[in-house]
mmCIF file of C-alpha atoms in Angstrom:
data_model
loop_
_atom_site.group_PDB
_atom_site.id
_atom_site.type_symbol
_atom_site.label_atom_id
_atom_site.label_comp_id
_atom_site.label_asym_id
_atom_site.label_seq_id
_atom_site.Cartn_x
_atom_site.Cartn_y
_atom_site.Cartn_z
ATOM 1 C CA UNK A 260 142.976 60.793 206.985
ATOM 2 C CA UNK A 261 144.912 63.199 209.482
ATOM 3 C CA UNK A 262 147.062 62.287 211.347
ATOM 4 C CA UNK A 263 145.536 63.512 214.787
ATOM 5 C CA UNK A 264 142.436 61.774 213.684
ATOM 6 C CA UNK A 265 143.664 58.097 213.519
ATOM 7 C CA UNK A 266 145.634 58.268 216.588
ATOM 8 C CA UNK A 267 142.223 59.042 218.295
ATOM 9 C CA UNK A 268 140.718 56.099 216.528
ATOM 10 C CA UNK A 269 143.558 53.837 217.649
ATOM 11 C CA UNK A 270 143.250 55.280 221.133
ATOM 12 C CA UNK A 271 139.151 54.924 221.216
ATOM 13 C CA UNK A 272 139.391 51.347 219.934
ATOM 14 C CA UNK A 273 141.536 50.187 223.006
ATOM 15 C CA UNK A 274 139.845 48.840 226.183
ATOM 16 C CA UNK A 275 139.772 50.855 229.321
ATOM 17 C CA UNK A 276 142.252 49.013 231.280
ATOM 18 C CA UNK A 277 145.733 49.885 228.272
ATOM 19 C CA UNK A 278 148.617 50.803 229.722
ATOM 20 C CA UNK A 279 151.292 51.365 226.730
ATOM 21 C CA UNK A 280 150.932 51.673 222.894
ATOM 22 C CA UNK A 281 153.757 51.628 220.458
ATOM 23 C CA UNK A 282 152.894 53.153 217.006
ATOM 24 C CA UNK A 283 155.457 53.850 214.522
ATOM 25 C CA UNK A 284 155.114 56.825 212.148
ATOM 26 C CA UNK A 285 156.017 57.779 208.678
ATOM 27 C CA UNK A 286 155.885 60.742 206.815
ATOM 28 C CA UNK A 287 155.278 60.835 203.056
ATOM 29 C CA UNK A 288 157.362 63.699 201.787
ATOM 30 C CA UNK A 289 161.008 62.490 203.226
ATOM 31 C CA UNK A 290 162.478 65.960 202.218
ATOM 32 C CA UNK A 291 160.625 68.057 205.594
ATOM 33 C CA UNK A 292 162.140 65.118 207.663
ATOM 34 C CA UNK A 293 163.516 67.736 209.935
ATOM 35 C CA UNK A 294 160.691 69.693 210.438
ATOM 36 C CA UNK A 295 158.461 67.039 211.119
ATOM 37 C CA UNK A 296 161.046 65.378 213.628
ATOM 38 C CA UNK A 297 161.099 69.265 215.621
ATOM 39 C CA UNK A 298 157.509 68.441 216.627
ATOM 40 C CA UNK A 299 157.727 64.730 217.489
ATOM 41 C CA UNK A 300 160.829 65.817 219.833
ATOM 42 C CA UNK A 301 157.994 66.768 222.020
ATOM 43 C CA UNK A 302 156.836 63.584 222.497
ATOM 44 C CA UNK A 303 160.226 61.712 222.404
ATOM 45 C CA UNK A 304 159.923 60.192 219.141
ATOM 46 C CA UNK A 305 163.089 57.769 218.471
ATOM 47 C CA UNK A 306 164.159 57.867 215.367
ATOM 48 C CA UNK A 307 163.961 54.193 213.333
ATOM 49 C CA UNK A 308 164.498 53.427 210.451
ATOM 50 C CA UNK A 309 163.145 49.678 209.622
ATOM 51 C CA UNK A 310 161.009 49.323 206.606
ATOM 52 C CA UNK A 311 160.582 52.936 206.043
ATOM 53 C CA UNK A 312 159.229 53.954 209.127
ATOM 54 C CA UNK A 313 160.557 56.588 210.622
ATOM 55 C CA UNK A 314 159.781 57.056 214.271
ATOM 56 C CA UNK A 315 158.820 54.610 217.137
ATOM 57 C CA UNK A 316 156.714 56.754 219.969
ATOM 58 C CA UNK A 317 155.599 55.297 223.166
ATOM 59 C CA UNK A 318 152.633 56.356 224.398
ATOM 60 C CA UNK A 319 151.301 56.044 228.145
ATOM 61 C CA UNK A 320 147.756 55.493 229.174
ATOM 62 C CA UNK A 321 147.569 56.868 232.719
ATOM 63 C CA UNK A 322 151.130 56.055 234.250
ATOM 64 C CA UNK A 323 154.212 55.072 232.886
ATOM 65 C CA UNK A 324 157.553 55.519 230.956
ATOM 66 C CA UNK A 325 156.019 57.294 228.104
ATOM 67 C CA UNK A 326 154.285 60.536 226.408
ATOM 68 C CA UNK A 327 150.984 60.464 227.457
ATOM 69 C CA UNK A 328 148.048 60.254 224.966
ATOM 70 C CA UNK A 329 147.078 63.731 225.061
ATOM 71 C CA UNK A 330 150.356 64.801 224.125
ATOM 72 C CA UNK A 331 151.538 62.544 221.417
ATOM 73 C CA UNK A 332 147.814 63.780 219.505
ATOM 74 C CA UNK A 333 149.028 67.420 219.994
ATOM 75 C CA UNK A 334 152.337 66.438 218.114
ATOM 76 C CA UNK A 335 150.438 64.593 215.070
ATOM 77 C CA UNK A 336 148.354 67.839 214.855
ATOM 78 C CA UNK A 337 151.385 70.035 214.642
ATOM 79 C CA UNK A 338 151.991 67.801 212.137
ATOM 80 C CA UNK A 339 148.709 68.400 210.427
ATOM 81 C CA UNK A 340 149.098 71.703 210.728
ATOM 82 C CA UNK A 341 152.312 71.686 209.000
ATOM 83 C CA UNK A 342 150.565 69.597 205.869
ATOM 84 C CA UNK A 343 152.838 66.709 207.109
ATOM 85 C CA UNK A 344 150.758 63.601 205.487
ATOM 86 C CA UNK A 345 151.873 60.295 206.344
ATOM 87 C CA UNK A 346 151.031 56.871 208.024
ATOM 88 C CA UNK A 347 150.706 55.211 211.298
ATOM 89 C CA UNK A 348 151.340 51.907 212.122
ATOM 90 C CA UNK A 349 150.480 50.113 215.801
ATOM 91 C CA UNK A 350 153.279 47.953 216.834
ATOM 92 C CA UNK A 351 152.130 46.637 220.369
ATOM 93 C CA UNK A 352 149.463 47.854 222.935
ATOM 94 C CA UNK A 353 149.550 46.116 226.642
ATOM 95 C CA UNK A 354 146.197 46.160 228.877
ATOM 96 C CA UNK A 355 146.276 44.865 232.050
ATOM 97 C CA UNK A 356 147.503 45.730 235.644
ATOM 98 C CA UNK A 357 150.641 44.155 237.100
ATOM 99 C CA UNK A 358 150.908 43.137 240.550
ATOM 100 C CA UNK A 359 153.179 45.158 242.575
ATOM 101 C CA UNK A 360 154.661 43.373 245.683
ATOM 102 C CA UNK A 361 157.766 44.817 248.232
ATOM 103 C CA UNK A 362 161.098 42.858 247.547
ATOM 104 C CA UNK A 363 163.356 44.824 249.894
ATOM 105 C CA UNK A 364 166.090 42.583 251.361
ATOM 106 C CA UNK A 365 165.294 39.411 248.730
ATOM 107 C CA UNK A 366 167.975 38.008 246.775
ATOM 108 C CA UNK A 367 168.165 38.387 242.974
ATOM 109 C CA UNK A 368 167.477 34.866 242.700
ATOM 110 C CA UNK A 369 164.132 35.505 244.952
ATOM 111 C CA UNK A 370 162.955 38.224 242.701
ATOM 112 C CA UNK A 371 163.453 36.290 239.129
ATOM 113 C CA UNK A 372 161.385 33.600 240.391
ATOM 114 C CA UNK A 373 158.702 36.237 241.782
ATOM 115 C CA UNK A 374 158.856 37.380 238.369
ATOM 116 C CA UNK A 375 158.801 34.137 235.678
ATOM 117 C CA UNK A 376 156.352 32.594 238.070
ATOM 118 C CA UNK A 377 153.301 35.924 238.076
ATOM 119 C CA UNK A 378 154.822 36.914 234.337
ATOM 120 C CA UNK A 379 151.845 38.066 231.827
#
């Protein structure tokens, strides 16, 4: 199967409410490396190299730190494209909402607790 298409299986299989996804991707042939790692640079791929895999990519549901959804599938189909086969692995995927509360002017200490106490 492409490469596109299970990233869109992954992503239709989550609930609503995800907010990040780590996959990790590997390509089969090892000698287009390079050209495969042009089009993840798109989607800030880091490069990893644990058990064969060979990029980590964060992916973003609506807001966040990361490529967004949309984008990392664009990448996998330039890798399609390309006749880059290879694998993808799902490493973590979050749901949920965290609550967001004003700590201007609290000490460190204050803020720690905040946090271990409300922690998911």
């Amino acid at each position: 199967m492409a490469l596109a298409d299970t990233f869109n299986e992954i992503v239709a299989s989550l609930p609503d409410d995800w907010t990040d996804l780590e996959i990790d991707v590997r390509i089969h042939d090892e000698s287009r490396y390079v050209n495969a790692a042009v089009y993840l640079s798109t989607v800030n791929a880091q490069p990893y190299s644990k058990n064969d895999w060979h990029w980590r990519i964060l992916v973003a549901h609506r807001f966040g730190h990361a490529s967004a959804a949309p984008a990392v599938h664009g990448a996998l189909a330039l890798l399609d494209k390309a006749g880059l086969d290879g694998e993808i692995a799902v490493r973590e995927a979050r749901s949920g909402r965290v609550e967001v509360v004003q700590m201007w002017g609290r000490p460190e200490s204050v803020r720690q607790e905040f946090q271990r106490i409300r922690a998911q």
